XYZ file of N, CA and C in Angstrom:
591
model
N 0.856 -1.269 0.000
C -0.009 -0.069 -0.064
C 0.849 1.226 0.151
N 0.494 2.140 -0.809
C 1.201 3.487 -0.745
C 1.086 4.152 0.556
N 2.245 4.563 1.169
C 2.226 5.038 2.519
C 1.323 6.389 2.620
N 1.506 7.254 1.527
C 0.859 8.497 1.509
C -0.610 8.203 1.466
N -1.137 7.243 0.711
C -2.476 6.967 0.498
C -3.079 6.494 1.774
N -2.339 5.943 2.653
C -2.867 5.428 3.860
C -3.100 6.468 4.964
N -2.705 7.687 4.632
C -2.838 8.711 5.692
C -4.204 9.040 6.153
N -5.232 8.795 5.257
C -6.625 9.054 5.908
C -7.282 7.933 6.318
N -6.711 6.790 6.435
C -7.395 5.554 6.867
C -7.354 5.515 8.439
N -8.513 4.957 8.824
C -8.503 4.639 10.322
C -7.580 3.497 10.638
N -6.836 3.556 11.627
C -5.909 2.375 12.043
C -6.738 1.155 12.167
N -6.215 0.113 11.562
C -6.770 -1.309 11.505
C -5.788 -2.375 11.561
N -6.091 -3.632 11.392
C -4.986 -4.731 11.418
C -4.185 -4.742 12.760
N -4.789 -4.727 13.822
C -4.060 -4.811 15.055
C -3.491 -3.523 15.552
N -3.785 -2.369 14.946
C -3.298 -1.100 15.236
C -3.963 -0.778 16.682
N -3.178 0.111 17.522
C -3.636 0.446 18.732
C -4.628 1.299 18.897
N -5.374 1.387 20.072
C -6.335 2.403 20.116
C -5.610 3.733 20.463
N -6.231 4.923 20.291
C -5.485 6.030 20.610
C -5.513 6.304 22.128
N -4.283 6.690 22.707
C -4.251 6.964 24.133
C -5.205 7.723 24.645
N -5.639 7.379 25.933
C -6.743 8.170 26.538
C -6.272 9.593 26.868
N -7.193 10.435 26.848
C -6.863 11.830 27.136
C -7.625 12.227 28.414
N -6.907 12.857 29.245
C -7.543 13.286 30.456
C -8.685 14.573 30.108
N -9.641 14.684 31.018
C -10.555 15.819 30.844
C -9.901 17.185 30.819
N -8.656 17.127 31.697
C -8.012 18.452 31.856
C -7.086 18.656 30.559
N -6.964 17.850 29.724
C -6.119 17.841 28.610
C -6.932 18.322 27.305
N -8.013 18.985 27.428
C -8.871 19.485 26.258
C -7.997 20.466 25.380
N -8.374 20.631 24.228
C -7.833 21.359 23.184
C -8.161 22.852 23.265
N -9.171 23.326 24.041
C -9.568 24.665 24.047
C -10.216 25.128 22.881
N -9.662 25.929 22.047
C -10.121 26.544 20.864
C -10.261 25.627 19.741
N -11.375 24.978 19.595
C -11.435 23.846 18.578
C -11.283 24.459 17.125
N -11.652 25.722 16.950
C -11.359 26.158 15.604
C -9.877 26.358 15.280
N -9.004 26.443 16.321
C -7.527 26.631 15.983
C -6.795 25.333 16.200
N -7.201 24.690 17.290
C -6.446 23.499 17.588
C -6.875 22.244 16.994
N -6.110 21.265 16.498
C -6.260 20.029 16.011
C -6.784 19.069 17.069
N -7.787 18.148 16.856
C -8.245 17.232 17.792
C -7.334 16.042 17.672
N -6.883 15.625 18.894
C -5.862 14.461 19.103
C -6.493 13.316 18.455
N -7.630 12.986 18.724
C -8.451 11.548 18.243
C -8.440 11.672 16.724
N -8.742 12.783 16.010
C -8.895 12.791 14.736
C -7.450 12.613 14.098
N -6.551 13.372 14.623
C -5.009 13.163 14.251
C -4.621 11.727 14.232
N -4.923 11.160 15.345
C -4.491 9.722 15.582
C -5.174 8.798 14.502
N -6.440 9.020 14.399
C -7.288 8.173 13.368
C -6.736 8.361 11.918
N -6.428 9.670 11.649
C -6.111 10.005 10.220
C -4.671 9.415 9.836
N -3.847 9.489 10.786
C -2.356 9.230 10.419
C -1.671 8.135 10.990
N -2.274 7.437 11.888
C -1.562 6.245 12.545
C -1.169 5.370 11.484
N -2.025 4.948 10.530
C -1.750 3.903 9.600
C -0.521 4.418 8.628
N -0.639 5.794 8.262
C 0.412 6.154 7.351
C 1.760 6.192 7.958
N 1.864 6.619 9.203
C 3.192 6.619 9.930
C 3.733 5.267 10.088
N 2.800 4.336 10.542
C 3.095 2.942 10.716
C 3.673 2.259 9.452
N 2.971 2.538 8.440
C 3.413 2.018 7.126
C 4.748 2.463 6.662
N 5.100 3.787 6.911
C 6.420 4.230 6.658
C 7.558 3.475 7.416
N 7.221 3.474 8.801
C 8.213 2.751 9.645
C 8.292 1.279 9.361
N 7.091 0.530 9.007
C 7.198 -0.782 8.702
C 8.132 -1.026 7.509
N 8.123 -0.240 6.607
C 8.983 -0.362 5.451
C 10.436 -0.193 5.923
N 10.713 0.687 6.832
C 12.098 1.034 7.172
C 12.619 -0.021 8.182
N 11.818 -0.433 9.103
C 12.236 -1.356 10.182
C 12.062 -2.853 9.798
N 11.075 -3.160 8.845
C 10.910 -4.538 8.474
C 10.198 -5.285 9.498
N 9.559 -4.792 10.472
C 8.828 -5.404 11.487
C 7.590 -4.626 11.786
N 6.447 -5.187 11.407
C 5.338 -4.421 11.684
C 4.844 -4.131 13.158
N 5.124 -5.185 13.944
C 4.731 -4.881 15.371
C 5.679 -3.760 16.057
N 7.034 -3.765 15.590
C 7.878 -2.811 16.212
C 7.410 -1.359 15.553
N 6.984 -1.333 14.333
C 6.543 -0.122 13.629
C 5.312 0.525 14.406
N 4.404 -0.538 14.761
C 3.230 0.009 15.511
C 3.491 0.446 16.979
N 4.587 -0.188 17.576
C 4.960 0.129 18.927
C 5.652 1.588 18.846
N 6.478 1.800 17.870
C 7.257 3.038 17.690
C 6.159 4.115 17.453
N 5.357 3.968 16.564
C 4.296 4.974 16.163
C 3.433 5.294 17.388
N 2.991 4.287 18.093
C 2.221 4.408 19.311
C 2.893 5.283 20.366
N 4.233 5.009 20.559
C 5.094 5.931 21.357
C 5.173 7.426 20.958
N 5.355 7.596 19.784
C 5.279 8.935 19.207
C 4.088 9.720 19.390
N 2.854 8.967 19.240
C 1.617 9.684 19.562
C 1.478 9.826 21.041
N 1.991 8.966 21.820
C 1.794 9.194 23.347
C 2.574 10.288 23.711
N 3.690 10.504 23.077
C 4.517 11.780 23.434
C 3.798 13.107 23.065
N 3.074 12.871 21.888
C 2.221 14.121 21.402
C 1.227 14.362 22.403
N 0.572 13.335 22.960
C -0.532 13.530 23.806
C 0.006 14.149 25.150
N 1.073 13.762 25.626
C 1.741 14.348 26.773
C 1.898 16.018 26.595
N 2.128 16.336 25.285
C 2.519 17.781 25.168
C 1.457 18.273 24.201
N 0.218 17.906 24.341
C -0.814 18.217 23.247
C -1.090 19.779 23.250
N -1.238 20.329 24.461
C -1.480 21.793 24.281
C -0.470 22.495 23.491
N 0.830 22.019 23.546
C 1.763 22.814 22.609
C 1.717 22.155 21.235
N 1.646 20.818 21.131
C 1.754 20.232 19.727
C 0.619 20.630 18.869
N -0.690 20.710 19.568
C -1.953 20.974 18.809
C -1.950 22.530 18.259
N -1.127 23.268 18.730
C -1.003 24.748 18.255
C -0.138 24.806 17.065
N 0.572 23.755 16.632
C 1.480 23.759 15.503
C 0.682 23.865 14.189
N 1.201 24.409 13.171
C 0.497 24.369 11.842
C 0.151 22.989 11.355
N 1.231 22.138 11.656
C 1.198 20.639 11.164
C 1.524 19.791 12.284
N 0.614 19.457 13.152
C 0.989 18.600 14.310
C 1.485 17.234 13.870
N 0.992 16.587 12.787
C 1.465 15.359 12.284
C 2.846 15.270 12.008
N 3.412 16.532 11.591
C 4.866 16.579 11.190
C 5.702 16.259 12.402
N 5.255 16.984 13.538
C 5.986 16.761 14.803
C 5.917 15.243 15.141
N 4.813 14.706 15.142
C 4.493 13.183 15.481
C 5.435 12.476 14.522
N 5.451 12.667 13.322
C 6.288 11.832 12.294
C 7.707 12.016 12.573
N 8.187 13.220 12.947
C 9.568 13.400 13.222
C 10.065 12.642 14.530
N 9.194 12.756 15.489
C 9.464 12.019 16.761
C 9.541 10.390 16.412
N 8.477 9.967 15.523
C 8.458 8.564 15.267
C 9.847 8.127 14.482
N 10.261 8.829 13.583
C 11.387 8.604 12.759
C 12.680 8.522 13.624
N 12.756 9.537 14.546
C 13.758 9.474 15.476
C 13.855 8.264 16.392
N 12.689 7.841 16.891
C 12.602 6.510 17.681
C 12.948 5.340 16.822
N 12.458 5.428 15.618
C 12.763 4.181 14.728
C 14.283 4.118 14.275
N 14.826 5.172 14.043
C 16.257 5.314 13.862
C 17.139 4.697 14.931
N 16.654 5.240 16.176
C 17.472 4.605 17.330
C 17.164 3.184 17.529
N 16.126 2.789 17.259
C 15.800 1.206 17.375
C 16.595 0.532 16.278
N 16.646 1.099 14.978
C 17.413 0.339 14.047
C 18.906 0.251 14.304
N 19.490 1.383 14.898
C 20.775 1.338 15.040
C 21.077 0.211 16.239
N 20.240 0.190 17.281
C 20.473 -0.827 18.316
C 20.326 -2.256 17.727
N 19.218 -2.448 16.803
C 19.137 -3.734 16.112
C 20.269 -4.063 15.421
N 20.929 -3.288 14.667
C 22.164 -3.412 13.889
C 23.353 -4.017 14.815
N 23.451 -3.080 15.901
C 24.544 -3.613 16.863
C 24.270 -4.844 17.352
N 23.021 -5.247 17.783
C 22.674 -6.596 18.263
C 23.073 -7.679 17.279
N 22.698 -7.476 15.999
C 22.834 -8.284 14.898
C 24.339 -8.656 14.735
N 25.140 -7.498 14.863
C 26.635 -7.643 14.614
C 27.148 -8.375 15.803
N 26.467 -8.263 16.976
C 27.162 -9.058 18.121
C 26.727 -10.538 17.882
N 25.553 -10.846 17.523
C 25.171 -12.105 17.330
C 26.086 -12.796 16.199
N 26.374 -12.093 15.177
C 27.392 -12.597 14.163
C 28.692 -13.059 14.690
N 29.161 -12.111 15.553
C 30.518 -12.185 16.035
C 30.746 -13.385 17.296
N 29.624 -13.437 17.909
C 29.593 -14.441 19.163
C 28.509 -15.449 19.041
N 29.119 -16.627 18.960
C 28.138 -17.825 18.966
C 27.328 -17.871 20.292
N 26.001 -18.319 20.203
C 25.231 -18.467 21.393
C 25.882 -19.426 22.327
N 25.924 -19.064 23.571
C 26.391 -19.956 24.557
C 25.211 -20.579 25.324
N 25.100 -21.978 25.176
C 24.159 -22.701 25.747
C 24.556 -23.130 27.208
N 23.795 -22.595 28.234
C 24.234 -22.776 29.551
C 23.601 -24.257 30.015
N 24.172 -25.028 30.849
C 23.546 -26.275 31.130
C 22.407 -26.185 32.149
N 21.445 -27.252 32.095
C 20.440 -27.101 32.884
C 20.862 -27.185 34.351
N 20.222 -26.295 35.253
C 20.568 -26.348 36.642
C 20.447 -27.629 37.230
N 21.229 -27.979 38.337
C 20.937 -29.253 39.086
C 19.799 -29.040 39.919
N 19.133 -30.258 40.392
C 17.981 -30.202 41.323
C 18.172 -29.261 42.437
N 19.367 -29.389 43.012
C 19.577 -28.541 44.278
C 19.463 -27.072 43.957
N 20.029 -26.647 42.834
C 19.972 -25.255 42.369
C 18.612 -24.810 42.099
N 17.799 -25.804 41.451
C 16.427 -25.491 41.270
C 15.569 -25.197 42.524
N 15.939 -26.011 43.558
C 15.321 -25.834 44.815
C 15.771 -24.549 45.497
N 17.008 -24.144 45.362
C 17.458 -22.969 46.056
C 16.930 -21.801 45.402
N 16.769 -21.774 43.993
C 16.247 -20.514 43.424
C 14.853 -20.403 43.745
N 14.154 -21.604 43.914
C 12.754 -21.435 44.199
C 12.505 -20.807 45.634
N 13.427 -21.275 46.564
C 13.478 -20.685 47.965
C 13.822 -19.301 47.888
N 14.828 -18.750 47.078
C 15.184 -17.420 46.917
C 14.081 -16.551 46.685
N 13.169 -17.013 45.935
C 12.075 -16.112 45.476
C 11.113 -15.852 46.631
N 11.190 -16.555 47.775
C 10.318 -16.250 48.901
C 10.938 -15.219 49.748
N 12.278 -14.855 49.532
C 12.913 -13.741 50.260
C 12.495 -12.390 49.711
N 12.538 -11.389 50.609
C 12.343 -9.994 50.095
C 13.391 -9.622 49.140
N 13.035 -8.760 48.110
C 13.854 -8.380 46.914
C 15.254 -8.019 47.381
N 15.321 -7.149 48.367
C 16.940 -6.647 48.708
C 17.728 -7.769 49.351
N 17.298 -8.379 50.390
C 18.013 -9.541 50.782
C 18.376 -10.565 49.805
N 17.341 -10.834 48.924
C 17.479 -11.764 47.983
C 18.782 -11.351 46.967
N 18.687 -10.103 46.624
C 19.765 -9.601 45.801
C 21.055 -9.728 46.530
N 21.196 -9.372 47.857
C 22.490 -9.594 48.483
C 22.992 -11.014 48.505
N 22.004 -11.942 48.773
C 22.368 -13.392 48.493
C 22.932 -13.653 47.311
N 22.277 -13.276 46.158
C 22.745 -13.664 44.936
C 24.096 -13.028 44.594
N 24.361 -11.763 45.001
C 25.669 -11.189 44.761
C 26.737 -11.739 45.554
N 26.507 -12.045 46.603
C 27.598 -12.574 47.623
C 27.877 -14.014 47.396
N 26.850 -14.900 47.398
C 27.000 -16.329 47.256
C 27.186 -16.965 45.967
N 26.458 -16.387 45.007
C 26.365 -16.902 43.679
C 27.249 -16.048 42.688
N 27.421 -14.847 42.834
C 28.370 -14.035 41.981
C 29.737 -13.766 42.711
N 29.858 -14.323 44.001
C 31.026 -14.395 44.609
C 31.646 -12.990 44.906
N 30.775 -12.016 45.121
C 31.249 -10.682 45.483
C 31.470 -10.574 46.943
N 32.426 -9.799 47.444
C 32.839 -9.565 48.797
C 31.699 -8.659 49.397
N 31.464 -8.731 50.621
C 30.470 -7.979 51.457
C 30.589 -6.589 51.134
N 31.719 -6.042 51.157
C 32.107 -4.728 50.982
C 31.587 -4.249 49.524
N 31.709 -5.129 48.590
C 31.433 -4.905 47.291
C 29.860 -4.909 47.070
N 29.212 -5.780 47.700
C 27.747 -5.907 47.616
C 27.212 -4.654 48.369
N 27.788 -4.161 49.517
C 27.222 -2.971 50.106
C 27.354 -1.779 49.223
N 28.508 -1.724 48.488
C 28.764 -0.466 47.677
C 27.674 -0.569 46.493
N 27.551 -1.785 45.963
C 26.621 -1.748 44.736
C 25.252 -1.543 45.070
N 24.889 -1.974 46.209
C 23.368 -1.713 46.694
C 23.292 -0.434 47.605
N 24.377 0.270 47.793
C 24.295 1.545 48.340
C 23.689 1.346 49.737
N 24.196 0.365 50.540
C 23.842 0.212 51.939
C 25.225 -0.017 52.821
N 25.040 0.013 54.049
C 26.224 -0.520 54.976
C 26.548 -1.837 54.887
N 27.756 -2.215 55.071
C 28.130 -3.564 55.375
C 27.452 -4.221 56.375
N 27.073 -3.587 57.539
C 26.232 -4.149 58.448
C 24.805 -4.582 58.027
N 24.319 -3.863 57.261
C 23.004 -4.196 56.593
C 23.036 -5.387 55.709
N 24.222 -5.437 54.990
C 24.277 -6.633 54.094
C 24.578 -7.894 54.915
N 25.312 -7.758 55.966
C 25.510 -8.976 56.917
C 24.259 -9.352 57.597
N 23.445 -8.470 58.012
C 22.230 -8.787 58.614
C 21.221 -9.429 57.584
N 21.237 -8.933 56.354
C 20.408 -9.651 55.331
C 20.816 -11.046 55.126
N 22.176 -11.159 55.031
C 22.671 -12.500 54.714
C 22.457 -13.491 55.779
N 22.464 -12.987 57.051
C 22.260 -13.948 58.259
C 20.766 -14.349 58.181
N 19.916 -13.333 58.086
C 18.512 -13.638 57.939
C 18.159 -14.637 56.853
N 18.821 -14.402 55.732
C 18.457 -15.292 54.552
C 19.004 -16.624 54.750
N 20.080 -16.793 55.427
C 20.621 -18.203 55.667
C 19.705 -18.924 56.581
N 18.954 -18.173 57.511
C 18.133 -18.910 58.564
C 16.901 -19.217 57.743
N 16.384 -18.207 56.978
C 15.118 -18.529 56.225
C 15.267 -19.673 55.211
N 16.467 -19.740 54.577
C 16.667 -20.750 53.454
C 16.835 -21.995 54.153
N 17.614 -22.122 55.354
C 17.797 -23.209 56.043
C 16.426 -23.797 56.532
N 15.512 -23.131 56.863
C 14.278 -23.553 57.339
C 13.473 -24.178 56.198
N 13.461 -23.473 55.056
C 12.869 -23.890 53.822
C 13.322 -25.150 53.286
N 14.682 -25.224 53.343
C 15.288 -26.345 52.514
C 16.012 -27.378 53.580
N 15.414 -27.612 54.763
C 16.174 -28.567 55.647
C 15.825 -29.956 55.412
N 14.817 -30.049 54.391
C 14.521 -31.496 54.143
C 15.501 -31.995 53.217
N 16.031 -33.406 53.561
C 16.939 -34.012 52.603
C 16.529 -34.116 51.103
N 15.249 -33.900 50.887
C 14.916 -33.775 49.461
C 15.250 -32.550 48.922
N 15.639 -31.492 49.678
C 15.887 -30.216 49.141
C 17.308 -29.832 49.675
N 18.379 -30.385 49.018
C 19.690 -29.939 49.674
C 20.146 -28.614 48.934
N 19.516 -27.879 48.395
C 19.992 -26.729 47.674
C 20.583 -25.749 48.551
N 20.154 -25.497 49.857
C 20.725 -24.510 50.636
C 22.028 -24.850 51.221
N 22.502 -26.016 50.912
C 23.761 -26.370 51.624
C 25.014 -25.254 51.229
N 24.900 -24.769 50.074
C 25.942 -23.894 49.633
C 25.816 -22.544 50.369
N 24.569 -22.229 50.878
C 24.442 -21.016 51.523
C 24.766 -21.248 52.997
N 24.138 -22.192 53.403
C 24.302 -22.686 54.903
C 25.719 -22.757 55.390
N 26.505 -23.427 54.464
C 27.943 -23.748 54.797
C 28.817 -22.658 54.440
N 28.392 -21.476 53.874
C 29.310 -20.483 53.501
C 29.717 -19.674 54.787
C-alpha cells in the first residue's frame, strides 16, 4: 500500500487504540487546535506503514508509532497549536525508529561475532535453592545472589546496593536462617552452599 495513500485511513489490522486523554487535557479553541483523536485516526496507519518499510517489522513499527503519539498527547497543548502537528509526530516517530534500527544493527553484529552460549540445565539442588530465594524480600535476595552466587565480597555488595556492610551482613544472616528452614528437608539440599558459607 502507498504510505501516503494510507494517511486518511482509520488504524486497522492490530493497530492500537488512541491513548486516553484526561479531561484536563482538552484542546480549548477547537477552531484553531487540532483534535488529537482525529489526528491519531487519520495518520496512525500512514506513519506505521512508513516505519514498517524502514524497520521491516510491523509490530515494532506499530509500537514506535504508538510511542510517538503518546509523546504528542503528553504535550498536546503545545503540539496541537502547531500548523502541522502530524509533522511533529512523524519526526519523533522517525527519531525513535532510527534509534531502534541502530540498536538492532549492533545486536545483529554481536550475534554474528559471538556464538550463542548454551548454559547447562541447573542441578536439582540449584532449582530448589532458586525457588526458595524467590520467597525472600527483594533486597536480601539480591544480597544473597551477589555474595554467594556471584562471589562478591560483602563490601562490594554493600557498595553496589548503596547500603552499609552491617546491613548486608544482617540480610545474609536472616537469609541463611530462612533458607535453612525452607530447605532443611533431605529432598531439598539446595541451601547447603548458603548454609555452609
